[in-house]
Amino acid sequence: MSASSPFAIPASGQLILALSKGRIFDDTLPLLAAAGIVVTEDPETSRKLILATNDPNVRVIIVRASDVPTYVQYGAADFGVAGKDVLMEHGGEGLYQPIDLKIAACRMSVAVNAGFDYDSAVRQGARLRVATKFVQTAREHFAAKGVHVDLIKLYGSMELAPLVGLSDAIVDVVSTGNTLRANNLVEVETIMQISSRLIVNQAALKLKRERLQPILDAFERASSAIP
Ligand code: ATP
Ligand code: PRP
Ligand code: MG
């Protein structure tokens, strides 16, 4: 494979940034612009998974949101952007997390059917069925409260689970609350505030510091301007 192939493993002068399509990609673009980097292809219209930028030494790979930490941990990407929710589930092993970028802000919450008396169920020591994509976070949250739960792992559309009797409660991210309202669910507990962090491969931070540091500094300055 020639060194100029878009599929080559990153050489030492090359930087690979892992992003997910949608809100993380969209909200990272202004931060990249602050570092003078412009992505020249659109992941919504292109089927390409390796996107070029105006800097021949910087490329963006498009992966699932929950896979971003894995690509960075193994060094297939030098750095990436991932939500705190995703990082809590991944565990953060092998990752340096220098900057809270404050983008993709939301909260992780417990929600139930509007008619379900969550507080009484908890007081009475009921065993709750909880459907979620975030099993580690949910397990820790309910263990800390001393609530016994059966966790049901889902990969999306969590709001459906209580409506069809799959679970008593869900743990999911909430922003406007529109999805909960549209499905007649109510938020009964906030577990934590969520935003996205820059994550950096620990070896890349040492070996490519000269290339990475100006970008990290620009991200830091641009994100500190976000309220
Ligand atoms: P996938 O579609 O691959 O399952 P995903 O649904 O987690 O992944 P996104 O919806 O793009 O992917 O979410 C990326 C990150 O944005 C999440 O990890 C979370 O931190 C944050 N996020 C999720 N939903 C919202 C929301 N409604 N408002 C603001 N931020 C959100
Ligand atoms: C996320 C999340 C909730 C919704 C909350 O879904 O899983 O369903 O946002 O946001 P709200 O409080 O503003 O309604 P997303 O939009 O990412 O769709 P997805 O199911 O494709 O992940
Ligand atoms: Mg989503």
CSV table of C-alpha atoms and ligand atoms in Angstrom, one decimal:
chain,number,residue,atom,x,y,z
A,1,MET,CA,0.0,0.0,0.0
A,2,SER,CA,1.5,3.4,-1.0
A,3,ALA,CA,2.1,6.1,1.7
A,4,SER,CA,-0.4,8.3,-0.2
A,5,SER,CA,-3.3,5.8,0.0
A,6,PRO,CA,-6.3,7.1,2.0
A,7,PHE,CA,-6.4,3.7,3.7
A,8,ALA,CA,-2.8,3.8,5.0
A,9,ILE,CA,-2.2,3.5,8.8
A,10,PRO,CA,-1.5,7.0,10.0
A,11,ALA,CA,2.2,8.0,9.6
A,12,SER,CA,3.7,10.0,12.5
A,13,GLY,CA,3.0,13.4,10.8
A,14,GLN,CA,-0.6,12.5,10.1
A,15,LEU,CA,-3.5,13.0,12.5
A,16,ILE,CA,-6.7,11.1,12.6
A,17,LEU,CA,-9.8,12.5,14.3
A,18,ALA,CA,-12.7,10.2,15.1
A,19,LEU,CA,-16.2,11.7,15.1
A,20,SER,CA,-19.7,10.4,14.9
A,21,LYS,CA,-22.2,11.6,12.3
A,22,GLY,CA,-24.9,14.1,13.4
A,23,ARG,CA,-24.7,16.4,16.4
A,24,ILE,CA,-21.1,15.5,17.4
A,25,PHE,CA,-19.8,16.1,13.8
A,26,ASP,CA,-21.9,19.3,13.4
A,27,ASP,CA,-20.9,20.7,16.8
A,28,THR,CA,-17.2,19.9,16.3
A,29,LEU,CA,-17.0,21.8,12.9
A,30,PRO,CA,-16.8,25.2,14.5
A,31,LEU,CA,-14.1,24.0,16.9
A,32,LEU,CA,-12.1,22.6,14.0
A,33,ALA,CA,-12.5,25.9,12.2
A,34,ALA,CA,-11.0,27.7,15.2
A,35,ALA,CA,-7.9,25.4,14.6
A,36,GLY,CA,-8.0,26.4,10.9
A,37,ILE,CA,-9.2,22.9,9.8
A,38,VAL,CA,-12.1,22.6,7.4
A,39,VAL,CA,-13.6,19.2,6.5
A,40,THR,CA,-14.0,19.1,2.8
A,41,GLU,CA,-16.5,16.3,2.5
A,42,ASP,CA,-20.0,15.9,4.1
A,43,PRO,CA,-20.7,12.7,5.9
A,44,GLU,CA,-24.5,13.1,5.4
A,45,THR,CA,-24.1,12.9,1.6
A,46,SER,CA,-20.9,10.9,1.2
A,47,ARG,CA,-20.6,7.2,1.9
A,48,LYS,CA,-16.9,7.6,2.6
A,49,LEU,CA,-15.7,6.8,6.1
A,50,ILE,CA,-12.4,8.7,5.8
A,51,LEU,CA,-12.9,12.3,5.1
A,52,ALA,CA,-10.3,14.8,3.9
A,53,THR,CA,-9.7,18.2,5.3
A,54,ASN,CA,-8.0,21.3,4.0
A,55,ASP,CA,-4.9,20.1,5.9
A,56,PRO,CA,-3.4,17.1,4.1
A,57,ASN,CA,-2.1,15.9,7.5
A,58,VAL,CA,-5.5,15.8,9.2
A,59,ARG,CA,-8.3,13.4,8.3
A,60,VAL,CA,-11.6,12.6,10.0
A,61,ILE,CA,-13.0,9.1,10.4
A,62,ILE,CA,-16.7,8.6,10.8
A,63,VAL,CA,-17.7,5.9,13.4
A,64,ARG,CA,-20.6,5.1,15.7
A,65,ALA,CA,-20.8,7.4,18.7
A,66,SER,CA,-20.2,4.5,21.1
A,67,ASP,CA,-17.2,3.3,19.0
A,68,VAL,CA,-15.2,6.6,19.2
A,69,PRO,CA,-13.4,5.7,22.5
A,70,THR,CA,-12.4,2.3,21.1
A,71,TYR,CA,-10.8,3.8,17.9
A,72,VAL,CA,-8.9,6.3,20.1
A,73,GLN,CA,-7.9,3.8,22.8
A,74,TYR,CA,-6.3,1.5,20.2
A,75,GLY,CA,-4.6,4.3,18.4
A,76,ALA,CA,-6.5,3.8,15.1
A,77,ALA,CA,-7.5,7.5,15.7
A,78,ASP,CA,-5.2,9.9,17.5
A,79,PHE,CA,-8.1,11.9,19.0
A,80,GLY,CA,-11.8,12.0,19.0
A,81,VAL,CA,-15.0,13.5,20.5
A,82,ALA,CA,-17.3,11.5,22.7
A,83,GLY,CA,-20.2,12.2,25.1
A,84,LYS,CA,-19.7,11.7,28.8
A,85,ASP,CA,-22.4,9.1,28.6
A,86,VAL,CA,-20.4,7.0,26.1
A,87,LEU,CA,-17.2,7.5,28.1
A,88,MET,CA,-18.8,6.3,31.4
A,89,GLU,CA,-19.9,3.1,29.6
A,90,HIS,CA,-16.5,2.6,28.0
A,91,GLY,CA,-14.5,3.3,31.2
A,92,GLY,CA,-12.0,5.7,29.7
A,93,GLU,CA,-9.1,3.2,29.7
A,94,GLY,CA,-6.1,4.4,27.7
A,95,LEU,CA,-7.6,7.8,27.0
A,96,TYR,CA,-6.5,11.2,28.0
A,97,GLN,CA,-9.5,13.5,28.4
A,98,PRO,CA,-8.1,17.0,28.5
A,99,ILE,CA,-11.1,19.2,27.5
A,100,ASP,CA,-14.8,19.4,28.2
A,101,LEU,CA,-15.9,20.8,24.8
A,102,LYS,CA,-19.4,21.7,26.2
A,103,ILE,CA,-21.1,20.6,23.0
A,104,ALA,CA,-24.0,18.1,22.7
A,105,ALA,CA,-25.2,19.1,26.1
A,106,CYS,CA,-27.9,17.0,27.7
A,107,ARG,CA,-28.6,15.1,30.9
A,108,MET,CA,-28.9,11.4,31.8
A,109,SER,CA,-32.2,10.8,33.5
A,110,VAL,CA,-34.6,8.2,34.8
A,111,ALA,CA,-38.1,8.3,33.3
A,112,VAL,CA,-41.3,6.3,33.8
A,113,ASN,CA,-44.8,6.1,32.4
A,114,ALA,CA,-46.8,9.2,33.6
A,115,GLY,CA,-49.0,7.0,35.7
A,116,PHE,CA,-46.3,5.1,37.5
A,117,ASP,CA,-45.5,6.1,41.1
A,118,TYR,CA,-41.7,5.8,41.0
A,119,ASP,CA,-41.1,7.3,44.5
A,120,SER,CA,-43.5,4.9,46.2
A,121,ALA,CA,-42.0,1.9,44.3
A,122,VAL,CA,-38.6,2.9,45.5
A,123,ARG,CA,-39.8,3.5,49.1
A,124,GLN,CA,-41.4,0.1,49.2
A,125,GLY,CA,-38.2,-1.6,48.0
A,126,ALA,CA,-39.8,-2.9,44.8
A,127,ARG,CA,-37.6,-4.6,42.2
A,128,LEU,CA,-37.6,-2.4,39.1
A,129,ARG,CA,-37.1,-3.4,35.5
A,130,VAL,CA,-35.0,-0.7,33.8
A,131,ALA,CA,-34.3,-0.6,30.1
A,132,THR,CA,-31.3,1.3,28.9
A,133,LYS,CA,-28.3,1.6,26.5
A,134,PHE,CA,-26.3,2.8,29.5
A,135,VAL,CA,-26.1,-0.3,31.7
A,136,GLN,CA,-22.9,0.6,33.7
A,137,THR,CA,-24.2,4.0,34.6
A,138,ALA,CA,-27.6,2.7,35.5
A,139,ARG,CA,-26.2,-0.1,37.6
A,140,GLU,CA,-24.0,2.3,39.5
A,141,HIS,CA,-26.8,4.8,40.0
A,142,PHE,CA,-29.3,2.3,41.4
A,143,ALA,CA,-26.7,0.5,43.5
A,144,ALA,CA,-25.8,3.8,45.1
A,145,LYS,CA,-29.5,4.4,45.9
A,146,GLY,CA,-29.9,0.8,47.2
A,147,VAL,CA,-32.6,0.1,44.6
A,148,HIS,CA,-32.8,-3.4,43.2
A,149,VAL,CA,-33.0,-3.4,39.4
A,150,ASP,CA,-33.1,-5.9,36.5
A,151,LEU,CA,-31.4,-4.1,33.7
A,152,ILE,CA,-32.6,-4.7,30.1
A,153,LYS,CA,-30.0,-3.7,27.5
A,154,LEU,CA,-31.4,-1.8,24.5
A,155,TYR,CA,-29.6,-0.1,21.6
A,156,GLY,CA,-32.1,2.8,21.0
A,157,SER,CA,-35.7,3.9,21.2
A,158,MET,CA,-35.6,3.5,25.0
A,159,GLU,CA,-38.7,5.6,25.4
A,160,LEU,CA,-40.8,2.7,23.9
A,161,ALA,CA,-39.9,0.2,26.6
A,162,PRO,CA,-42.3,1.4,29.4
A,163,LEU,CA,-45.1,2.0,26.8
A,164,VAL,CA,-45.2,-1.6,25.8
A,165,GLY,CA,-44.5,-3.1,29.2
A,166,LEU,CA,-40.9,-4.1,28.6
A,167,SER,CA,-39.7,-2.1,31.6
A,168,ASP,CA,-40.9,0.0,34.5
A,169,ALA,CA,-38.4,2.7,33.9
A,170,ILE,CA,-35.7,3.8,31.4
A,171,VAL,CA,-32.3,5.5,31.7
A,172,ASP,CA,-31.7,7.8,28.7
A,173,VAL,CA,-30.4,11.2,27.7
A,174,VAL,CA,-32.8,14.1,27.8
A,175,SER,CA,-32.4,17.5,26.2
A,176,THR,CA,-35.6,19.4,25.5
A,177,GLY,CA,-37.8,16.7,27.0
A,178,ASN,CA,-39.8,16.6,23.8
A,179,THR,CA,-39.3,12.8,23.3
A,180,LEU,CA,-40.4,12.0,26.8
A,181,ARG,CA,-43.5,14.3,26.5
A,182,ALA,CA,-44.4,12.8,23.0
A,183,ASN,CA,-44.5,9.4,24.6
A,184,ASN,CA,-46.3,10.3,27.8
A,185,LEU,CA,-43.2,9.7,30.0
A,186,VAL,CA,-42.0,11.8,33.0
A,187,GLU,CA,-38.5,12.4,34.2
A,188,VAL,CA,-38.2,11.3,37.8
A,189,GLU,CA,-34.5,11.7,38.5
A,190,THR,CA,-31.5,13.4,36.9
A,191,ILE,CA,-28.4,11.2,37.2
A,192,MET,CA,-25.8,13.6,35.7
A,193,GLN,CA,-25.2,16.4,33.3
A,194,ILE,CA,-23.7,15.3,30.0
A,195,SER,CA,-21.5,17.1,27.4
A,196,SER,CA,-18.9,15.9,25.0
A,197,ARG,CA,-15.2,15.7,25.7
A,198,LEU,CA,-12.1,15.7,23.5
A,199,ILE,CA,-10.3,12.4,24.0
A,200,VAL,CA,-6.7,11.7,23.0
A,201,ASN,CA,-4.7,8.5,22.6
A,202,GLN,CA,-2.0,8.6,25.3
A,203,ALA,CA,0.8,7.4,23.0
A,204,ALA,CA,-0.2,10.0,20.3
A,205,LEU,CA,-0.1,12.7,22.9
A,206,LYS,CA,3.5,12.0,23.5
A,207,LEU,CA,4.6,11.1,20.0
A,208,LYS,CA,2.6,13.7,18.1
A,209,ARG,CA,2.5,16.4,20.7
A,210,GLU,CA,3.9,19.1,18.3
A,211,ARG,CA,1.1,18.5,15.8
A,212,LEU,CA,-1.7,17.9,18.4
A,213,GLN,CA,-1.0,20.7,20.9
A,214,PRO,CA,-2.0,23.7,18.7
A,215,ILE,CA,-5.3,21.9,17.8
A,216,LEU,CA,-6.0,21.1,21.5
A,217,ASP,CA,-5.2,24.8,22.4
A,218,ALA,CA,-7.6,26.0,19.7
A,219,PHE,CA,-10.4,23.6,20.8
A,220,GLU,CA,-9.8,24.8,24.4
A,221,ARG,CA,-10.1,28.5,23.5
A,222,ALA,CA,-13.2,27.9,21.3
A,223,SER,CA,-15.0,25.7,23.8
A,224,SER,CA,-14.4,28.1,26.7
A,225,ALA,CA,-16.4,30.7,24.6
A,226,ILE,CA,-19.4,28.3,24.7
A,227,PRO,CA,-21.6,29.3,27.7
B,1,ATP,P1,-26.1,5.8,17.7
B,1,ATP,O1,-27.1,6.5,16.8
B,1,ATP,O2,-24.9,5.3,17.0
B,1,ATP,O3,-26.7,4.7,18.6
B,1,ATP,P2,-26.1,8.0,19.5
B,1,ATP,O4,-27.6,8.0,19.5
B,1,ATP,O5,-25.5,7.9,20.9
B,1,ATP,O6,-25.5,6.8,18.7
B,1,ATP,P3,-26.0,10.7,18.8
B,1,ATP,O7,-27.5,10.8,18.9
B,1,ATP,O8,-25.3,11.4,17.7
B,1,ATP,O9,-25.5,9.2,18.8
B,1,ATP,O10,-25.4,11.2,20.2
B,1,ATP,C1,-24.0,11.5,20.4
B,1,ATP,C2,-23.9,12.1,21.8
B,1,ATP,O11,-24.6,13.4,21.8
B,1,ATP,C3,-24.4,11.2,22.9
B,1,ATP,O12,-23.4,10.4,23.3
B,1,ATP,C4,-24.8,12.3,23.9
B,1,ATP,O13,-23.6,12.6,24.7
B,1,ATP,C5,-25.2,13.5,23.1
B,1,ATP,N1,-26.7,13.5,22.9
B,1,ATP,C6,-27.5,12.5,22.6
B,1,ATP,N2,-28.8,12.9,22.5
B,1,ATP,C7,-28.7,14.3,22.6
B,1,ATP,C8,-29.7,15.3,22.6
B,1,ATP,N3,-31.0,15.0,22.3
B,1,ATP,N4,-29.3,16.6,22.8
B,1,ATP,C9,-28.0,16.9,23.0
B,1,ATP,N5,-27.1,15.9,23.1
B,1,ATP,C10,-27.4,14.7,22.9
B,2,PRP,C1,-31.8,11.3,21.8
B,2,PRP,C2,-32.1,10.5,23.0
B,2,PRP,C3,-33.6,10.9,23.3
B,2,PRP,C4,-33.7,12.3,22.7
B,2,PRP,C5,-33.8,13.3,23.8
B,2,PRP,O1,-32.2,10.7,20.6
B,2,PRP,O2,-31.9,9.1,22.8
B,2,PRP,O3,-34.5,10.0,22.6
B,2,PRP,O4,-32.5,12.5,22.0
B,2,PRP,O5,-33.8,14.6,23.3
B,2,PRP,P1,-35.0,15.5,23.6
B,2,PRP,O6,-35.2,15.6,25.1
B,2,PRP,O7,-34.6,16.9,23.1
B,2,PRP,O8,-36.3,15.0,22.9
B,2,PRP,P2,-31.6,11.1,19.2
B,2,PRP,O9,-32.2,12.4,18.7
B,2,PRP,O10,-30.1,11.1,19.3
B,2,PRP,O11,-32.2,10.0,18.2
B,2,PRP,P3,-31.6,8.5,18.1
B,2,PRP,O12,-32.8,7.7,18.7
B,2,PRP,O13,-31.4,8.3,16.7
B,2,PRP,O14,-30.4,8.3,18.9
B,3,MG,MG,-28.9,9.5,19.6
